[in-house]
Short mmCIF file of N, CA and C in Angstrom, two decimals:
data_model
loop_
_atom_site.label_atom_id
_atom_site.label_comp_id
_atom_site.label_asym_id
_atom_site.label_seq_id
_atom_site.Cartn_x
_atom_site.Cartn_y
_atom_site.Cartn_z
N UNK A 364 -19.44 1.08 -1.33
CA UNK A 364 -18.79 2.28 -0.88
C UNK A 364 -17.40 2.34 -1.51
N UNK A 365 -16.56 3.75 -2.13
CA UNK A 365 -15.59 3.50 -2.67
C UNK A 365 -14.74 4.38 -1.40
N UNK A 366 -13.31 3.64 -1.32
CA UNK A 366 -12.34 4.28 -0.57
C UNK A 366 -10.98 3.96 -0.95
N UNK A 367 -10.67 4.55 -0.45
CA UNK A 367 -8.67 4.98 -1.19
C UNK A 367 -7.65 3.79 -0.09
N UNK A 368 -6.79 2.78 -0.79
CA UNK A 368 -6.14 1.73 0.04
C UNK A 368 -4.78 2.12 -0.14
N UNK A 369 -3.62 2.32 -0.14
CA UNK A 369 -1.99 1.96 0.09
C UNK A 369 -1.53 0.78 0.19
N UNK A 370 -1.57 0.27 -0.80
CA UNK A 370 -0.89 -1.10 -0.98
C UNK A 370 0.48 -1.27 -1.02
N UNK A 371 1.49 -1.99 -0.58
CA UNK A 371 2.52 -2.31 -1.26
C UNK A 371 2.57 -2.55 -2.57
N UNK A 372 3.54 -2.57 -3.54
CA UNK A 372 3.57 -2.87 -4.85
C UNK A 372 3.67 -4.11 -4.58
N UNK A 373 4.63 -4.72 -4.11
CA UNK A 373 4.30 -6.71 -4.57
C UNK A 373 2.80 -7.63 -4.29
N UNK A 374 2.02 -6.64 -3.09
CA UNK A 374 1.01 -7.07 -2.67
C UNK A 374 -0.11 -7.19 -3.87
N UNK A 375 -0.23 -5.62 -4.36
CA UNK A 375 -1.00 -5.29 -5.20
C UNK A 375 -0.71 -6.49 -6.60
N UNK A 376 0.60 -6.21 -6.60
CA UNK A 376 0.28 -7.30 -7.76
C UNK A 376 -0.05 -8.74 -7.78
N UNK A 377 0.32 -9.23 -6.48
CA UNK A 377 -0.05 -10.14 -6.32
C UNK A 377 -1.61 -10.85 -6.40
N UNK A 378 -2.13 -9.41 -5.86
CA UNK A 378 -4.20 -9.39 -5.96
C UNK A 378 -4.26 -9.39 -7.53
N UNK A 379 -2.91 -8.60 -8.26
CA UNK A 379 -3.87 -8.55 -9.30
C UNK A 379 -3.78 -9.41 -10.38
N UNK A 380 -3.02 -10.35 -10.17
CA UNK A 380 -2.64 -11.86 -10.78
C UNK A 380 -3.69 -12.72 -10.51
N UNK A 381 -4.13 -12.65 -9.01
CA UNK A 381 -4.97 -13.07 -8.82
C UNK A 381 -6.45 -13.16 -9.64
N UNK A 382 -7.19 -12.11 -9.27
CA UNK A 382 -8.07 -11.15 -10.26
C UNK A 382 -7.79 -11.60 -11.72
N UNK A 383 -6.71 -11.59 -12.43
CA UNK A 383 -6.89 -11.91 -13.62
C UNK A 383 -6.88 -13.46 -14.06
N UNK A 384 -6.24 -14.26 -13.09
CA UNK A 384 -5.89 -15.74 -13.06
C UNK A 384 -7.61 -16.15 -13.14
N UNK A 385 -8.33 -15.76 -12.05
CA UNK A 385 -9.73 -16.04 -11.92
C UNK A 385 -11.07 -15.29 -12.66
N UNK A 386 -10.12 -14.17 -13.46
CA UNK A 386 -11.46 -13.30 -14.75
C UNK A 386 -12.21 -12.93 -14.15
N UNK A 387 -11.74 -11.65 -12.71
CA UNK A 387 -12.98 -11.04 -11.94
C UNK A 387 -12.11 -9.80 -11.23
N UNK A 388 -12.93 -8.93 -10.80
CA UNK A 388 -12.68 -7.45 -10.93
C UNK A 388 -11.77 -7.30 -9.55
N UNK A 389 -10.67 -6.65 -10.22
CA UNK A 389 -9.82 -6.30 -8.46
C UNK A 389 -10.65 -6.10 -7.33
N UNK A 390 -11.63 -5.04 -7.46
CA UNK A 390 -12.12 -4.70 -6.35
C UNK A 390 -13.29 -6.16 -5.78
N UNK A 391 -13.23 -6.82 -6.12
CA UNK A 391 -14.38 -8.41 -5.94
C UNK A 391 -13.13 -8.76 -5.24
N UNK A 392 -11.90 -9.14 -5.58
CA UNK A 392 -10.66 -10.18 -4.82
C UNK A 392 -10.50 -9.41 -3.67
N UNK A 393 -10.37 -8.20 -3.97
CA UNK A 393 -9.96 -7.13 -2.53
C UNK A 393 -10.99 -7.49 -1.44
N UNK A 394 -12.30 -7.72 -2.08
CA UNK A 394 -13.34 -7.13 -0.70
C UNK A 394 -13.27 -8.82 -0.35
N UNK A 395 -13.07 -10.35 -1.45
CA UNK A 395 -12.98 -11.49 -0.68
C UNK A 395 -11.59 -11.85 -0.17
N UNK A 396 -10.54 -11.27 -0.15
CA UNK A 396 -9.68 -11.24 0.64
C UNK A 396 -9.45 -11.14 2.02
N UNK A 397 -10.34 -9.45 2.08
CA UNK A 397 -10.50 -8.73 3.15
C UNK A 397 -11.53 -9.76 4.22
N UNK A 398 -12.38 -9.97 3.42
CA UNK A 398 -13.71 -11.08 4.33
C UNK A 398 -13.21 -12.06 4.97
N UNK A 399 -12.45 -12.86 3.82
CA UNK A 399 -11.37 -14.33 4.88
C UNK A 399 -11.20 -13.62 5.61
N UNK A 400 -9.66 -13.10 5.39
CA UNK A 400 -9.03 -12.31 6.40
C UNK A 400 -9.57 -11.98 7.93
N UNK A 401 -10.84 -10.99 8.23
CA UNK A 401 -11.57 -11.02 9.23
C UNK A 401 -12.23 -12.02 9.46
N UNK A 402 -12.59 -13.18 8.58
CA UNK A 402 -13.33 -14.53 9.40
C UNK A 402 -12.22 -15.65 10.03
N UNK A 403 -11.09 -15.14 9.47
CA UNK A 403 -9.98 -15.82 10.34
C UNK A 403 -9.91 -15.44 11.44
N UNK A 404 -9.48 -14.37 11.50
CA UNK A 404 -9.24 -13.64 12.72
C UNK A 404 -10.34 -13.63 13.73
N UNK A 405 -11.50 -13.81 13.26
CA UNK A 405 -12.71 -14.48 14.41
C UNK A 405 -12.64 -15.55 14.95
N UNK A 406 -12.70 -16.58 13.70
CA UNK A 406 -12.47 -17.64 14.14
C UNK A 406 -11.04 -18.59 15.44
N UNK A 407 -10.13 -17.56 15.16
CA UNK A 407 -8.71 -17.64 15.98
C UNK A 407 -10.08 -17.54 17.08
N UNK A 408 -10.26 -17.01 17.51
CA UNK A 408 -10.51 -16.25 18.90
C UNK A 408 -10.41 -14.60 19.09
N UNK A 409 -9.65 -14.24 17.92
CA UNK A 409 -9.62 -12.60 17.79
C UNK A 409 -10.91 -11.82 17.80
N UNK A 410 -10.60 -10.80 18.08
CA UNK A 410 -11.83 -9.78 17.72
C UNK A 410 -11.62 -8.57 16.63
N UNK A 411 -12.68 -8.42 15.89
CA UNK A 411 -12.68 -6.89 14.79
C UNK A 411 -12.81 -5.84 15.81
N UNK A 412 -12.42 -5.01 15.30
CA UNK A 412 -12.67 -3.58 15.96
C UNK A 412 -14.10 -3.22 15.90
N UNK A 413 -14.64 -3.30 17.62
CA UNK A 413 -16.54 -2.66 16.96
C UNK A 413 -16.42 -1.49 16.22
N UNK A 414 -15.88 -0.69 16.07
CA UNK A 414 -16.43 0.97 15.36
C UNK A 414 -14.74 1.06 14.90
N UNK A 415 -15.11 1.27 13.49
CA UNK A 415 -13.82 2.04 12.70
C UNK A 415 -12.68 2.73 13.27
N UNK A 416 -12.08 3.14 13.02
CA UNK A 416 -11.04 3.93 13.21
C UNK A 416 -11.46 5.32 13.00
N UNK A 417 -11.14 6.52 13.71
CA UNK A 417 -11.61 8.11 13.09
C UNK A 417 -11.50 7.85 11.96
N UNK A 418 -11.86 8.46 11.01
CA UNK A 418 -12.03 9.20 9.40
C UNK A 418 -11.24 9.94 9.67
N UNK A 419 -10.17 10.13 8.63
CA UNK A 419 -9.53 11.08 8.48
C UNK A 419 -9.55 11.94 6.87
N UNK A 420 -9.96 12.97 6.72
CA UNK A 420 -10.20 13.41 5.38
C UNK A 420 -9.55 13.33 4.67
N UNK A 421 -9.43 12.70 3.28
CA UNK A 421 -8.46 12.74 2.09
C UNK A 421 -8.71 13.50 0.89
N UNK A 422 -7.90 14.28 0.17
CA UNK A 422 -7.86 15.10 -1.19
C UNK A 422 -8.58 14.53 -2.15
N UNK A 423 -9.36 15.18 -2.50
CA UNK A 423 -9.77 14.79 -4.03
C UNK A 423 -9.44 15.17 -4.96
N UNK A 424 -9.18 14.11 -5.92
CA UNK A 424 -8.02 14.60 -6.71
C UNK A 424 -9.21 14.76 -8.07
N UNK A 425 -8.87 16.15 -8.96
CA UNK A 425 -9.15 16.11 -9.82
C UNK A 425 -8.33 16.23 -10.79
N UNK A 426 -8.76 16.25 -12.48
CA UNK A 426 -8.51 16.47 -13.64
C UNK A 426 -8.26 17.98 -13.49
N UNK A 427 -7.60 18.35 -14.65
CA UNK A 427 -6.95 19.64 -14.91
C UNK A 427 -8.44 20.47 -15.46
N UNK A 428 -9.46 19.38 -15.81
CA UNK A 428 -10.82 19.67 -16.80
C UNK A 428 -11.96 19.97 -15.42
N UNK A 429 -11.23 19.97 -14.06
CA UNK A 429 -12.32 20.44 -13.06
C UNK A 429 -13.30 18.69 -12.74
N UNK A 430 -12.95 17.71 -13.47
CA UNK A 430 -13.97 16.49 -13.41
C UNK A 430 -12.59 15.69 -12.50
N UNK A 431 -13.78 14.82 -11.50
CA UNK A 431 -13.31 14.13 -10.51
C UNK A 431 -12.71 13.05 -11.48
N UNK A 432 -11.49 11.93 -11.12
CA UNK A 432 -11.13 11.13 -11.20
C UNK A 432 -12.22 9.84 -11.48
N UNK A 433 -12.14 8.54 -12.22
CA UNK A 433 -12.90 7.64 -11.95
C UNK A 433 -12.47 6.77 -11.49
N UNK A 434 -12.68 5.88 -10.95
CA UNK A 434 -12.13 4.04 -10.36
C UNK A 434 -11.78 4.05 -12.13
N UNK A 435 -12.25 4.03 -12.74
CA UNK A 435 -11.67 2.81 -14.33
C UNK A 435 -10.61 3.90 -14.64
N UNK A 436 -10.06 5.41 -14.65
CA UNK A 436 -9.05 5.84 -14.65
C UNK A 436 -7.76 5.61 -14.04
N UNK A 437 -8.18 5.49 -12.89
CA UNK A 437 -7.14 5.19 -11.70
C UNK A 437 -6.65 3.74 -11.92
N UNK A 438 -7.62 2.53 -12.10
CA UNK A 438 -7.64 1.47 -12.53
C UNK A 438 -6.70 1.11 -13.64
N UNK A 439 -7.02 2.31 -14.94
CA UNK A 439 -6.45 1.99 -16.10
C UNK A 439 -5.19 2.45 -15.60
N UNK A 440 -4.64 3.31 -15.30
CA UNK A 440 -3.07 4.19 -15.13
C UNK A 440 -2.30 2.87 -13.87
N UNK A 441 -3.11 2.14 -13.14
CA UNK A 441 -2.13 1.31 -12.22
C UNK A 441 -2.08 -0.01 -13.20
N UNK A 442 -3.08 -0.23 -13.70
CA UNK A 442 -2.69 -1.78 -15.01
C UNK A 442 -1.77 -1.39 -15.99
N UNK A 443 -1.24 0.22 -16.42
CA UNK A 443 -1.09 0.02 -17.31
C UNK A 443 0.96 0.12 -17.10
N UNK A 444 1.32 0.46 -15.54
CA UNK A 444 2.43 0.78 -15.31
C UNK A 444 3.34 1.68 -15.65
N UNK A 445 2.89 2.28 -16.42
CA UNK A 445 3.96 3.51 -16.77
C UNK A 445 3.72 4.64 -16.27
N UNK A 446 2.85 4.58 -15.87
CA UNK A 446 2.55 5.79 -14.45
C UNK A 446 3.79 6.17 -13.26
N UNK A 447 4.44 5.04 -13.37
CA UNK A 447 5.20 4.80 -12.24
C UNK A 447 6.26 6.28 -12.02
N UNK A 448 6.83 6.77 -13.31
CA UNK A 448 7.76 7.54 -13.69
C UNK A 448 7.28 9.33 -13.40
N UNK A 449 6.11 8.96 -13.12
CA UNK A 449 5.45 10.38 -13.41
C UNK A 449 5.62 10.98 -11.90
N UNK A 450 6.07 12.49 -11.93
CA UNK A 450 6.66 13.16 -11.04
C UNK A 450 5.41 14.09 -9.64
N UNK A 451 3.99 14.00 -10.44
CA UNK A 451 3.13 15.44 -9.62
C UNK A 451 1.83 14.51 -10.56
N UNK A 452 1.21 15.42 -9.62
CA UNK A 452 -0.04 15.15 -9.85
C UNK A 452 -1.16 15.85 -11.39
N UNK A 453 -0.09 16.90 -11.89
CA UNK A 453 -0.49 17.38 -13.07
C UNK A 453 0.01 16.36 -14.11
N UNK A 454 1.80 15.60 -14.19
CA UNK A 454 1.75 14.83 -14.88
C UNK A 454 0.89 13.56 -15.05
N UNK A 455 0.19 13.22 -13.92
CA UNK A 455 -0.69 11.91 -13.70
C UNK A 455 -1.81 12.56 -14.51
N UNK A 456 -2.80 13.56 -14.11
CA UNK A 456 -3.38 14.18 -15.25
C UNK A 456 -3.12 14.17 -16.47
N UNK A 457 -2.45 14.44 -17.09
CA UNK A 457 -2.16 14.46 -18.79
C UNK A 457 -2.07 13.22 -19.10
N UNK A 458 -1.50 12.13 -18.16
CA UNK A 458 -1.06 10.73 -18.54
C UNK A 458 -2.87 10.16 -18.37
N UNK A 459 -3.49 10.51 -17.58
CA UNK A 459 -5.40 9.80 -17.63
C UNK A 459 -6.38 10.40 -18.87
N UNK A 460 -5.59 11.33 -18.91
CA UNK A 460 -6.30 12.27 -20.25
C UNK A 460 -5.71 11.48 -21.54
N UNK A 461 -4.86 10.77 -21.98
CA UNK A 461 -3.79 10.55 -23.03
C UNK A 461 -4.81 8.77 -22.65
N UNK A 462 -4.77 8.31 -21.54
CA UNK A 462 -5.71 7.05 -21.70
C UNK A 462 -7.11 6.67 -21.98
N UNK A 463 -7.47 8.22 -21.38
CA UNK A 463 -8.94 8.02 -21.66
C UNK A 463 -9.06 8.44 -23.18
N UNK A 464 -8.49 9.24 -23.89
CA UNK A 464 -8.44 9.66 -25.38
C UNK A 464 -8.12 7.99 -25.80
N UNK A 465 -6.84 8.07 -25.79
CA UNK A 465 -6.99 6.55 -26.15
C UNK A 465 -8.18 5.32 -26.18
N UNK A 466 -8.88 5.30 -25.07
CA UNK A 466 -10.29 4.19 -24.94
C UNK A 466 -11.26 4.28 -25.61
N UNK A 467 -11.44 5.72 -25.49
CA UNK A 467 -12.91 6.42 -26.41
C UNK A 467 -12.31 6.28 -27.94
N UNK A 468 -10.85 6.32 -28.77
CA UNK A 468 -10.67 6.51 -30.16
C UNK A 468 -11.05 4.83 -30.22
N UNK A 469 -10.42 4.10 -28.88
CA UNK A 469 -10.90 2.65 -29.73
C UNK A 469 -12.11 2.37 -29.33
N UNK A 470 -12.60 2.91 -28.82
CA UNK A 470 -14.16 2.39 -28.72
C UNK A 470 -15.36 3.20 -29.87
N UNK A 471 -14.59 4.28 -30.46
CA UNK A 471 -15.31 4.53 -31.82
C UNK A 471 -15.18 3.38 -32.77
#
């Protein structure tokens, strides 16, 4: 299942040192992070929450081209850090368009 997280920045990078220290995909460290994490908290004596939290609906963000976003876009624009500077959500667009042009010229 894919879903949208809010990380801190030192956190995130910290997973993602991780992830690369061990040559395996952010989202693999995230979901065995998350697993300790709740088997600790069992093991304490704690309890998980039986049933989620409400859903609350979030935006989908598209391309200026009408096409949804991908995980390896979003992926590429947070590895690549210079995203950071960008003001709206149209500049984040032109900046995924300018990476993905980029991937596909080197993957010709």
């Amino acid at each position: 299942m894919k879903t949208t997280l809010e990380l801190p920045d030192p956190l995130l990078r910290r997973v993602k040192v991780r992830a690369a220290q061990t040559d395996r995909k952010l989202k693999d460290v995230v979901a065995e992070l998350i697993e300790k994490g709740l088997d600790a908290v069992t093991a304490a004596g704690g309890t998980a929450p039986e049933s989620p939290a409400p859903r609350r609906s979030l935006p989908v963000l598209k391309r200026q081209t009408g096409r949804m976003l991908s995980v390896e876009d979003i992926d590429a624009a947070i590895a690549d850090n210079r995203f950071a500077h960008l003001g709206s959500l149209d500049e984040l667009n032109r900046y995924l368009d300018e990476l993905r042009a980029d991937r596909d010229d080197a993957s010709a």
